[in-house]
Short mmCIF file of C-alpha atoms and ligand atoms in Angstrom, two decimals:
data_model
loop_
_atom_site.label_atom_id
_atom_site.label_comp_id
_atom_site.label_asym_id
_atom_site.label_seq_id
_atom_site.Cartn_x
_atom_site.Cartn_y
_atom_site.Cartn_z
CA MET A 932 -87.60 82.73 -51.32
CA THR A 933 -90.62 83.97 -49.39
CA TYR A 934 -90.73 87.60 -48.43
CA GLN A 935 -92.45 89.17 -45.46
CA TYR A 936 -94.09 92.60 -45.57
CA TRP A 937 -94.87 94.92 -42.68
CA ASN A 938 -97.60 96.63 -44.72
CA GLN A 939 -98.13 94.43 -47.75
CA LYS A 940 -100.80 96.57 -49.36
CA MET A 941 -98.71 99.73 -49.24
CA GLU A 942 -95.37 98.11 -50.06
CA THR A 943 -96.74 96.39 -53.17
CA LEU A 944 -99.23 99.07 -54.26
CA PRO A 945 -99.41 99.27 -58.08
CA ARG A 946 -97.56 102.35 -59.36
CA ALA A 947 -100.67 104.19 -60.52
CA GLU A 948 -102.24 103.86 -57.09
CA LEU A 949 -99.00 104.74 -55.37
CA GLU A 950 -98.79 107.92 -57.43
CA ALA A 951 -102.40 108.84 -56.66
CA TYR A 952 -101.59 108.37 -52.97
CA GLN A 953 -98.46 110.53 -53.34
CA LEU A 954 -100.47 113.34 -54.93
CA ASP A 955 -102.86 113.27 -52.03
CA ARG A 956 -100.03 113.36 -49.50
CA LEU A 957 -98.18 116.06 -51.42
CA ARG A 958 -101.23 118.29 -51.20
CA ALA A 959 -101.38 117.64 -47.46
CA ALA A 960 -97.65 118.42 -47.11
CA VAL A 961 -98.07 121.68 -49.04
CA GLY A 962 -100.99 122.51 -46.75
CA TRP A 963 -98.84 121.87 -43.67
CA SER A 964 -95.96 123.86 -45.12
CA LEU A 965 -98.16 126.89 -45.77
CA ARG A 966 -98.50 127.25 -42.01
CA THR A 967 -94.76 128.01 -41.68
CA PRO A 968 -93.36 131.52 -42.19
CA PHE A 969 -90.68 130.16 -44.54
CA TYR A 970 -92.96 128.36 -47.01
CA GLN A 971 -95.69 130.99 -46.87
CA GLU A 972 -93.18 133.37 -48.38
CA ARG A 973 -91.45 130.89 -50.71
CA LEU A 974 -94.58 129.32 -52.11
CA LYS A 975 -96.31 132.66 -52.57
CA GLN A 976 -93.42 133.74 -54.80
CA ALA A 977 -93.94 130.56 -56.84
CA GLY A 978 -97.66 131.29 -57.20
CA ILE A 979 -98.76 128.54 -54.80
CA ARG A 980 -101.26 129.88 -52.30
CA SER A 981 -103.05 126.75 -51.25
CA GLU A 982 -102.80 123.00 -51.61
CA ALA A 983 -105.43 123.19 -54.34
CA ASP A 984 -102.75 124.73 -56.58
CA ILE A 985 -101.10 121.29 -56.74
CA LYS A 986 -103.15 119.53 -59.40
CA THR A 987 -100.80 116.79 -60.60
CA LEU A 988 -97.62 115.18 -59.28
CA ALA A 989 -95.69 117.08 -61.95
CA ASP A 990 -96.70 120.30 -60.17
CA ILE A 991 -94.05 119.46 -57.59
CA ARG A 992 -91.65 121.13 -60.00
CA ARG A 993 -93.34 124.46 -59.37
CA ILE A 994 -92.16 124.26 -55.75
CA PRO A 995 -88.75 125.89 -55.14
CA PHE A 996 -85.94 123.75 -53.67
CA THR A 997 -85.12 123.93 -49.97
CA THR A 998 -81.47 123.85 -48.84
CA LYS A 999 -79.63 123.24 -45.57
CA HIS A 1000 -78.85 126.94 -45.64
CA ASP A 1001 -82.59 127.72 -45.66
CA LEU A 1002 -83.09 125.41 -42.68
CA ARG A 1003 -80.30 127.11 -40.73
CA ASN A 1004 -81.72 130.55 -41.59
CA GLY A 1005 -85.06 129.42 -40.26
CA PHE A 1006 -83.62 128.39 -36.90
CA PRO A 1007 -85.23 127.84 -34.46
CA TYR A 1008 -88.92 127.88 -35.41
CA GLY A 1009 -89.13 129.13 -39.01
CA PHE A 1010 -90.14 125.66 -40.23
CA LEU A 1011 -92.47 124.73 -37.38
CA SER A 1012 -96.02 124.29 -38.62
CA ILE A 1013 -97.91 123.20 -35.50
CA PRO A 1014 -98.38 124.83 -32.09
CA LYS A 1015 -95.35 124.22 -29.89
CA GLU A 1016 -97.40 122.33 -27.32
CA GLU A 1017 -98.17 119.68 -29.98
CA VAL A 1018 -94.44 118.95 -30.48
CA VAL A 1019 -93.27 115.83 -28.66
CA ARG A 1020 -89.65 115.56 -29.81
CA LEU A 1021 -86.85 117.33 -31.62
CA HIS A 1022 -83.77 116.04 -33.37
CA ALA A 1023 -80.87 117.92 -34.89
CA SER A 1024 -78.43 117.15 -37.66
CA SER A 1025 -75.30 115.43 -36.38
CA GLY A 1026 -72.10 117.32 -35.84
CA THR A 1027 -73.29 120.78 -36.82
CA THR A 1028 -72.06 123.79 -34.89
CA GLY A 1029 -73.49 127.21 -34.32
CA THR A 1030 -76.87 126.94 -35.92
CA PRO A 1031 -78.01 123.35 -36.26
CA THR A 1032 -80.86 122.17 -38.43
CA THR A 1033 -83.63 121.21 -36.05
CA ILE A 1034 -86.54 118.95 -36.89
CA TYR A 1035 -89.68 118.79 -34.74
CA PHE A 1036 -92.10 115.87 -34.48
CA SER A 1037 -95.72 115.60 -33.39
CA LYS A 1038 -97.04 112.40 -31.82
CA ASP A 1039 -98.42 111.30 -35.20
CA ASP A 1040 -95.09 112.14 -36.87
CA ILE A 1041 -93.26 109.82 -34.48
CA SER A 1042 -95.69 107.02 -35.18
CA ARG A 1043 -95.42 107.47 -38.96
CA TRP A 1044 -91.62 107.59 -38.73
CA THR A 1045 -91.61 104.49 -36.53
CA SER A 1046 -93.71 102.58 -39.04
CA PHE A 1047 -91.26 103.35 -41.86
CA VAL A 1048 -88.36 102.10 -39.74
CA ALA A 1049 -90.32 99.02 -38.65
CA ARG A 1050 -91.19 98.30 -42.29
CA SER A 1051 -87.51 98.57 -43.21
CA ILE A 1052 -86.36 96.28 -40.40
CA TYR A 1053 -89.09 93.74 -41.16
CA ALA A 1054 -88.16 93.68 -44.86
CA THR A 1055 -84.80 92.17 -43.91
CA GLY A 1056 -86.49 89.16 -42.30
CA CYS A 1057 -86.47 90.22 -38.63
CA ALA A 1058 -89.09 88.92 -36.22
CA LYS A 1059 -90.13 89.43 -32.62
CA THR A 1060 -87.85 86.58 -31.61
CA ASP A 1061 -84.84 88.72 -32.53
CA VAL A 1062 -82.62 90.53 -30.05
CA PHE A 1063 -81.56 93.86 -31.48
CA GLN A 1064 -78.46 95.71 -30.23
CA ASN A 1065 -78.53 99.30 -31.47
CA MET A 1066 -74.80 100.15 -31.55
CA ILE A 1067 -75.25 103.70 -32.79
CA THR A 1068 -75.21 107.10 -31.08
CA TYR A 1069 -78.38 107.98 -29.20
CA GLY A 1070 -79.27 111.60 -28.55
CA LEU A 1071 -79.93 114.35 -31.05
CA PHE A 1072 -78.75 112.05 -33.84
CA THR A 1073 -81.76 110.23 -35.31
CA GLY A 1074 -80.12 106.82 -35.73
CA GLY A 1075 -80.44 105.89 -32.05
CA LEU A 1076 -84.07 106.59 -31.21
CA GLY A 1077 -85.25 106.06 -34.82
CA PHE A 1078 -84.07 102.44 -34.88
CA HIS A 1079 -84.97 101.95 -31.24
CA TYR A 1080 -88.66 102.74 -31.80
CA GLY A 1081 -88.72 100.80 -35.09
CA GLY A 1082 -87.19 97.75 -33.43
CA GLU A 1083 -89.70 97.86 -30.58
CA ALA A 1084 -92.58 98.18 -33.05
CA VAL A 1085 -91.40 94.97 -34.73
CA GLY A 1086 -91.47 93.41 -31.27
CA MET A 1087 -87.76 92.62 -31.01
CA MET A 1088 -86.03 93.01 -27.67
CA VAL A 1089 -84.05 96.22 -28.15
CA ILE A 1090 -80.76 96.75 -26.32
CA PRO A 1091 -79.97 100.49 -26.43
CA SER A 1092 -76.21 99.93 -26.18
CA GLY A 1093 -75.24 103.07 -28.09
CA ALA A 1094 -71.98 103.38 -30.05
CA GLY A 1095 -68.40 102.59 -28.96
CA ASN A 1096 -66.99 100.47 -26.11
CA THR A 1097 -66.51 97.18 -27.92
CA ALA A 1098 -65.83 95.20 -24.72
CA ARG A 1099 -69.26 96.16 -23.38
CA GLN A 1100 -70.86 95.42 -26.76
CA PHE A 1101 -69.41 91.87 -26.74
CA LYS A 1102 -70.61 91.29 -23.20
CA LEU A 1103 -74.16 92.36 -24.13
CA MET A 1104 -74.07 90.21 -27.27
CA GLN A 1105 -73.03 87.19 -25.26
CA ASP A 1106 -75.26 87.78 -22.23
CA PHE A 1107 -78.46 88.37 -24.21
CA GLY A 1108 -77.88 86.44 -27.41
CA THR A 1109 -77.99 89.43 -29.76
CA THR A 1110 -79.09 88.40 -33.26
CA VAL A 1111 -79.28 91.79 -35.03
CA VAL A 1112 -77.10 94.89 -34.77
CA HIS A 1113 -77.16 98.39 -36.22
CA ALA A 1114 -73.96 100.41 -36.66
CA THR A 1115 -71.90 102.38 -39.14
CA PRO A 1116 -69.99 100.09 -41.52
CA SER A 1117 -66.70 101.37 -40.06
CA PHE A 1118 -67.79 100.40 -36.56
CA LEU A 1119 -68.78 96.92 -37.74
CA LEU A 1120 -65.29 96.42 -39.15
CA HIS A 1121 -63.82 97.77 -35.94
CA VAL A 1122 -65.94 95.36 -33.92
CA GLU A 1123 -64.67 92.46 -36.00
CA ALA A 1124 -61.02 93.51 -35.54
CA LYS A 1125 -61.57 93.85 -31.77
CA MET A 1126 -63.23 90.44 -31.64
CA ARG A 1127 -60.09 88.87 -33.03
CA GLU A 1128 -57.84 90.98 -30.80
CA GLU A 1129 -59.76 90.09 -27.64
CA GLY A 1130 -60.28 86.47 -28.57
CA VAL A 1131 -64.09 86.65 -28.62
CA SER A 1132 -65.27 83.47 -30.27
CA ARG A 1133 -67.81 83.85 -33.07
CA GLY A 1134 -69.24 80.53 -31.97
CA ASN A 1135 -70.44 82.17 -28.72
CA LEU A 1136 -72.40 84.81 -30.60
CA ARG A 1137 -75.77 84.42 -32.27
CA LEU A 1138 -75.44 87.31 -34.72
CA LYS A 1139 -77.41 86.93 -37.97
CA ARG A 1140 -77.69 90.34 -39.54
CA ALA A 1141 -76.63 93.97 -39.38
CA PHE A 1142 -78.07 97.25 -40.60
CA ALA A 1143 -75.25 99.50 -41.77
CA GLY A 1144 -75.61 103.13 -42.73
CA ALA A 1145 -75.03 106.79 -41.84
CA GLU A 1146 -71.97 106.91 -44.11
CA PRO A 1147 -71.11 105.78 -47.65
CA TYR A 1148 -69.57 102.35 -48.21
CA SER A 1149 -69.03 100.07 -51.14
CA GLU A 1150 -70.34 96.69 -52.15
CA ASP A 1151 -66.86 95.30 -51.39
CA THR A 1152 -67.04 96.63 -47.86
CA ARG A 1153 -70.45 95.02 -47.40
CA LYS A 1154 -69.07 91.68 -48.61
CA ARG A 1155 -66.05 92.00 -46.37
CA ILE A 1156 -68.20 92.58 -43.27
CA GLU A 1157 -70.51 89.75 -44.27
CA THR A 1158 -67.63 87.31 -44.69
CA LEU A 1159 -65.66 88.35 -41.62
CA LEU A 1160 -68.63 88.35 -39.26
CA ALA A 1161 -70.65 85.65 -41.06
CA ILE A 1162 -73.82 87.79 -41.14
CA ASP A 1163 -76.12 89.50 -43.66
CA VAL A 1164 -75.56 93.25 -44.02
CA TYR A 1165 -78.36 95.57 -45.17
CA ASN A 1166 -77.81 99.12 -46.34
CA SER A 1167 -79.82 101.77 -44.50
CA TYR A 1168 -80.17 105.33 -45.82
CA GLY A 1169 -81.73 108.32 -44.15
CA LEU A 1170 -81.12 111.89 -43.12
CA SER A 1171 -82.43 114.00 -40.29
CA GLU A 1172 -84.24 116.39 -42.63
CA MET A 1173 -86.37 113.39 -43.72
CA ASN A 1174 -86.86 112.12 -40.12
CA GLY A 1175 -83.68 110.02 -40.06
CA PRO A 1176 -83.52 106.28 -40.80
CA GLY A 1177 -86.41 104.66 -42.65
CA VAL A 1178 -86.15 106.63 -45.90
CA ALA A 1179 -84.61 103.88 -48.05
CA PHE A 1180 -83.59 100.37 -47.06
CA GLU A 1181 -82.51 97.14 -48.69
CA CYS A 1182 -84.85 94.18 -48.80
CA GLN A 1183 -83.60 90.60 -48.73
CA CYS A 1184 -82.64 90.82 -52.42
CA LYS A 1185 -79.84 93.22 -51.29
CA ASN A 1186 -79.80 94.98 -54.59
CA GLY A 1187 -80.59 98.64 -54.06
CA LEU A 1188 -82.57 100.41 -51.35
CA HIS A 1189 -86.36 100.63 -51.64
CA LEU A 1190 -87.18 104.29 -51.14
CA TRP A 1191 -90.54 104.41 -49.32
CA GLU A 1192 -92.46 106.45 -51.83
CA ASP A 1193 -95.60 106.71 -49.73
CA GLY A 1194 -93.51 108.74 -47.26
CA PHE A 1195 -91.15 110.63 -49.56
CA ILE A 1196 -91.15 111.85 -53.16
CA PRO A 1197 -87.70 111.41 -54.69
CA GLU A 1198 -86.35 113.25 -57.72
CA ILE A 1199 -82.92 112.94 -59.33
CA VAL A 1200 -81.62 116.19 -60.82
CA ASP A 1201 -78.49 117.45 -62.50
CA PRO A 1202 -76.63 119.10 -59.59
CA ASP A 1203 -75.57 122.04 -61.77
CA THR A 1204 -78.71 122.84 -63.74
CA LEU A 1205 -81.15 121.31 -61.20
CA GLU A 1206 -83.10 119.92 -64.17
CA PRO A 1207 -84.58 116.41 -63.86
CA LEU A 1208 -82.46 113.55 -65.22
CA PRO A 1209 -83.77 110.57 -67.19
CA ASP A 1210 -84.67 107.50 -65.14
CA GLY A 1211 -81.62 105.51 -64.11
CA GLU A 1212 -79.05 108.31 -64.37
CA THR A 1213 -76.93 109.48 -61.45
CA GLY A 1214 -77.51 112.93 -60.02
CA GLU A 1215 -78.46 114.76 -56.85
CA LEU A 1216 -81.27 113.24 -54.83
CA ILE A 1217 -84.08 115.65 -53.99
CA LEU A 1218 -86.57 114.56 -51.35
CA THR A 1219 -89.99 115.84 -50.32
CA CYS A 1220 -91.24 114.66 -46.95
CA LEU A 1221 -94.88 113.53 -47.07
CA CYS A 1222 -95.13 112.20 -43.55
CA ARG A 1223 -94.22 114.96 -41.09
CA GLU A 1224 -96.68 117.66 -40.15
CA ALA A 1225 -94.59 119.44 -37.50
CA THR A 1226 -91.68 120.31 -39.82
CA PRO A 1227 -92.71 119.90 -43.45
CA ILE A 1228 -89.79 120.05 -45.88
CA LEU A 1229 -90.39 120.20 -49.61
CA ARG A 1230 -87.90 119.44 -52.39
CA TYR A 1231 -84.89 119.22 -50.08
CA ARG A 1232 -81.50 119.23 -51.79
CA THR A 1233 -79.83 116.28 -50.02
CA ARG A 1234 -76.51 116.82 -51.85
CA ASP A 1235 -76.27 113.02 -52.01
CA LEU A 1236 -75.43 111.51 -55.39
CA SER A 1237 -77.37 108.47 -56.50
CA GLY A 1238 -79.84 107.16 -59.07
CA PHE A 1239 -82.57 104.53 -59.38
CA TYR A 1240 -82.49 101.00 -60.70
CA THR A 1241 -85.09 100.84 -63.42
CA GLU A 1242 -86.04 97.16 -63.33
CA PRO A 1243 -88.55 95.87 -60.73
CA CYS A 1244 -87.34 94.03 -57.62
CA SER A 1245 -88.08 90.33 -57.26
CA CYS A 1246 -89.43 90.87 -53.72
CA GLY A 1247 -92.58 92.34 -55.26
CA ARG A 1248 -92.30 95.77 -53.68
CA THR A 1249 -93.25 98.55 -56.09
CA HIS A 1250 -91.23 101.30 -54.42
CA ARG A 1251 -88.21 102.19 -56.54
CA ARG A 1252 -84.71 101.15 -55.52
CA LEU A 1253 -81.96 103.66 -54.93
CA ARG A 1254 -78.39 102.74 -55.79
CA ARG A 1255 -75.68 103.09 -53.16
CA ILE A 1256 -74.86 106.75 -52.47
CA THR A 1257 -71.60 107.39 -54.30
CA GLY A 1258 -70.70 110.81 -52.95
CA ARG A 1259 -71.88 114.33 -52.28
CA THR A 1260 -72.06 117.51 -54.27
CA ASP A 1261 -70.70 119.61 -51.41
CA ASP A 1262 -67.62 119.37 -49.20
CA MET A 1263 -69.33 117.71 -46.25
CA LEU A 1264 -67.15 115.03 -44.67
CA ILE A 1265 -68.61 112.04 -42.87
CA ILE A 1266 -66.27 110.92 -40.10
CA ASN A 1267 -67.31 107.77 -38.27
CA GLY A 1268 -70.88 108.60 -39.23
CA VAL A 1269 -70.73 112.19 -37.97
CA ASN A 1270 -71.26 114.97 -40.50
CA LEU A 1271 -68.73 117.73 -40.59
CA PHE A 1272 -68.11 120.71 -42.83
CA PRO A 1273 -64.51 121.98 -43.13
CA SER A 1274 -65.86 125.49 -42.48
CA GLN A 1275 -66.79 124.39 -38.94
CA ILE A 1276 -63.15 123.60 -38.18
CA GLU A 1277 -62.01 126.81 -39.80
CA GLU A 1278 -64.39 128.78 -37.61
CA VAL A 1279 -62.85 127.32 -34.46
CA ILE A 1280 -59.18 127.61 -35.32
CA MET A 1281 -59.37 131.00 -36.98
CA SER A 1282 -60.97 132.45 -33.87
CA MET A 1283 -57.72 131.79 -31.96
CA LYS A 1284 -55.26 134.61 -32.32
CA GLU A 1285 -52.22 132.37 -31.80
CA VAL A 1286 -53.10 130.47 -34.98
CA GLY A 1287 -51.59 131.65 -38.28
CA ASN A 1288 -53.22 131.72 -41.68
CA ASN A 1289 -52.72 128.25 -43.05
CA TYR A 1290 -54.28 125.01 -41.92
CA LEU A 1291 -54.94 121.55 -43.24
CA ILE A 1292 -57.56 118.94 -42.38
CA VAL A 1293 -56.46 115.34 -42.86
CA VAL A 1294 -58.86 112.38 -42.72
CA GLU A 1295 -57.44 108.87 -42.83
CA LYS A 1296 -58.15 105.37 -41.68
CA ASP A 1297 -56.86 104.18 -38.30
CA GLY A 1298 -57.70 100.51 -38.51
CA ALA A 1299 -61.37 100.39 -39.46
CA MET A 1300 -62.26 103.77 -37.97
CA ASP A 1301 -61.74 107.24 -39.39
CA ARG A 1302 -59.21 109.59 -37.84
CA LEU A 1303 -59.29 113.36 -38.12
CA THR A 1304 -56.10 115.42 -37.81
CA VAL A 1305 -56.14 119.20 -37.82
CA LYS A 1306 -52.79 120.79 -38.71
CA ALA A 1307 -52.51 124.49 -38.05
CA GLU A 1308 -49.70 126.96 -38.47
CA VAL A 1309 -49.00 129.12 -35.47
CA ASN A 1310 -48.63 132.85 -35.58
CA GLN A 1311 -45.17 134.25 -36.32
CA SER A 1312 -44.98 135.65 -32.79
CA ILE A 1313 -45.02 132.14 -31.26
CA PHE A 1314 -41.73 130.37 -30.64
CA MET A 1315 -41.78 126.74 -31.65
CA ASP A 1316 -39.22 125.71 -29.01
CA ASP A 1317 -41.36 126.99 -26.17
CA THR A 1318 -43.33 123.79 -25.66
CA ARG A 1319 -45.55 124.74 -22.71
CA PRO A 1320 -47.66 127.43 -24.37
CA LEU A 1321 -47.71 125.32 -27.55
CA ASN A 1322 -49.10 122.31 -25.74
CA ALA A 1323 -51.66 124.48 -23.98
CA LEU A 1324 -52.77 125.93 -27.32
CA LYS A 1325 -52.98 122.47 -28.84
CA GLU A 1326 -55.15 121.25 -26.00
CA ARG A 1327 -57.37 124.32 -26.22
CA ILE A 1328 -57.93 123.75 -29.95
CA ARG A 1329 -58.60 120.06 -29.40
CA LYS A 1330 -61.10 120.65 -26.61
CA THR A 1331 -62.94 123.41 -28.45
CA LEU A 1332 -63.18 121.32 -31.60
CA GLN A 1333 -64.33 118.28 -29.71
CA GLY A 1334 -66.99 120.32 -27.96
CA MET A 1335 -68.28 121.73 -31.20
CA ILE A 1336 -68.01 118.86 -33.64
CA THR A 1337 -68.38 115.90 -31.26
CA ILE A 1338 -65.31 114.28 -32.82
CA ASN A 1339 -62.04 114.05 -30.94
CA PRO A 1340 -59.41 115.26 -33.42
CA ARG A 1341 -55.64 115.11 -33.28
CA VAL A 1342 -54.12 118.56 -33.38
CA GLU A 1343 -50.68 119.35 -34.79
CA LEU A 1344 -49.09 122.78 -34.65
CA HIS A 1345 -46.61 123.82 -37.32
CA GLU A 1346 -44.21 126.70 -37.71
CA SER A 1347 -45.50 129.68 -39.64
CA GLY A 1348 -45.02 129.14 -43.40
CA SER A 1349 -44.34 125.41 -43.13
CA LEU A 1350 -47.61 123.90 -44.38
CA PRO A 1351 -47.91 123.51 -48.17
CA VAL A 1352 -49.43 126.50 -49.93
CA SER A 1353 -51.40 125.62 -53.02
CA GLU A 1354 -51.25 127.95 -55.94
CA GLY A 1355 -54.84 128.14 -57.05
CA LYS A 1356 -57.76 127.55 -54.76
CA ALA A 1357 -56.54 126.55 -51.30
CA LYS A 1358 -56.70 122.81 -50.73
CA ARG A 1359 -57.61 122.55 -47.08
CA VAL A 1360 -58.80 118.96 -46.92
CA GLN A 1361 -56.83 115.78 -47.57
CA ASP A 1362 -59.15 112.83 -47.49
CA LYS A 1363 -56.78 109.86 -47.59
CA ARG A 1364 -59.40 107.18 -46.96
CA PRO A 1365 -59.47 104.57 -49.73
CA LYS A 1366 -62.08 105.42 -52.33
CA ASP A 1367 -63.61 102.07 -53.03
CA VAL A 1368 -67.22 103.16 -53.48
P1 AMP B 1790 -77.72 112.92 -40.76
O1 AMP B 1790 -78.68 114.00 -41.16
O2 AMP B 1790 -76.78 113.34 -39.71
O3 AMP B 1790 -78.45 111.66 -40.43
O4 AMP B 1790 -76.82 112.60 -42.04
C1 AMP B 1790 -77.40 112.24 -43.27
C2 AMP B 1790 -76.35 112.02 -44.32
O5 AMP B 1790 -75.56 110.86 -44.02
C3 AMP B 1790 -76.96 111.73 -45.68
O6 AMP B 1790 -77.35 112.91 -46.36
C4 AMP B 1790 -75.80 111.00 -46.37
O7 AMP B 1790 -74.84 111.90 -46.86
C5 AMP B 1790 -75.20 110.19 -45.22
N1 AMP B 1790 -75.73 108.81 -45.21
C6 AMP B 1790 -76.69 108.30 -44.43
N2 AMP B 1790 -76.91 106.98 -44.71
C7 AMP B 1790 -76.07 106.65 -45.72
C8 AMP B 1790 -75.83 105.45 -46.48
N3 AMP B 1790 -76.46 104.30 -46.24
N4 AMP B 1790 -74.91 105.52 -47.47
C9 AMP B 1790 -74.26 106.67 -47.73
N5 AMP B 1790 -74.42 107.81 -47.05
C10 AMP B 1790 -75.32 107.82 -46.05
ZN1 ZN B 1791 -86.97 94.31 -52.99
#
């Protein structure tokens, strides 16, 4: 097999040179970070006053971790390191309420980000002859514009179709001869089911490959999508705190995701002790962003669980390969690619005085897509046989939740005292989706 590289020198750089490059970039990132109020304070406490205090790559361990909580506390500009007039774009983490985590980009940041996405897309064998339908949410979520710019850089014709509306997606695929798509794995399965339902013939489509990410999925799910749609599926990993897509991506060997180590320094730590784990073991992924001056983030606790393959990849790239993400160390749910914390739902329903004390969040599969149901007990003063005020309350909860979490949930109201009460720690979330990861 012959492999194509977007930036052959960088993608196949010998490890020693790659590490020397990382040290250089780490110093620059520390320099950028010292312009933000947050890191000035944090790094001073750790005895780091200038980038010259970083002498070796191992010195990264002197830098304290950064958490999502820190990012929220720094809202809106606590992590901004360049003058506001130099910022050309912002993105925010999907599905967050109240205080989102906001990431700012300079012009150079956008072009660096774009080159990592382009490199990822190109590594799967795409070319400028491809027609790329980006079936993912555009907007504050990074998956839309991130892939859009990367696809254009590769020279493909990009169709910014956005997520949802399968009938329109099929029409675009047929009208323009789409060869490559990007979506969540659940949406790809949904698309396949709809194709059968609506009698769309595979023979009329020119699909060759798909990029699937934004949520965890198993090797079996990949194979299922590949067989059902007769395409190649490549795993795409990213997070808004590290720009978005273009952090780690599968090459044509489809055996782990090359993490672009000239853009990010990964570490795998024990999630309890936060001590580094031996190469190959599974733990929490920590990432330091080396490629974004406007919002530098150092040693970010992603909460994602993974580890590295230790043997080299036959494609010749020297950047280490991440295994599939197997889960998270916190209670964040990913519903159709949108991130959601149970506490966000609690905040909404507990603010309504008609709602009682107990509630339950149920996540299950509805065909290929995820479905969220919020069950809440009503206050003792509410009569269950009086349906009008109950329906109004239900609708109010649904609308408020939808507005805040961008997911349209089902809402069920239950009589006071009727939802199960657990004895120890309250079990508020039932995730009934099959665990096949
Ligand atoms: P966001 O910041 O909204 O882009 O969400 C990022 C989170 O989505 C990551 O921290 C992961 O938990 C999850 N995620 C993204 N891509 C993947 C993937 N390929 N496999 C598993 N989880 C993913
Ligand atoms: Zn490879």
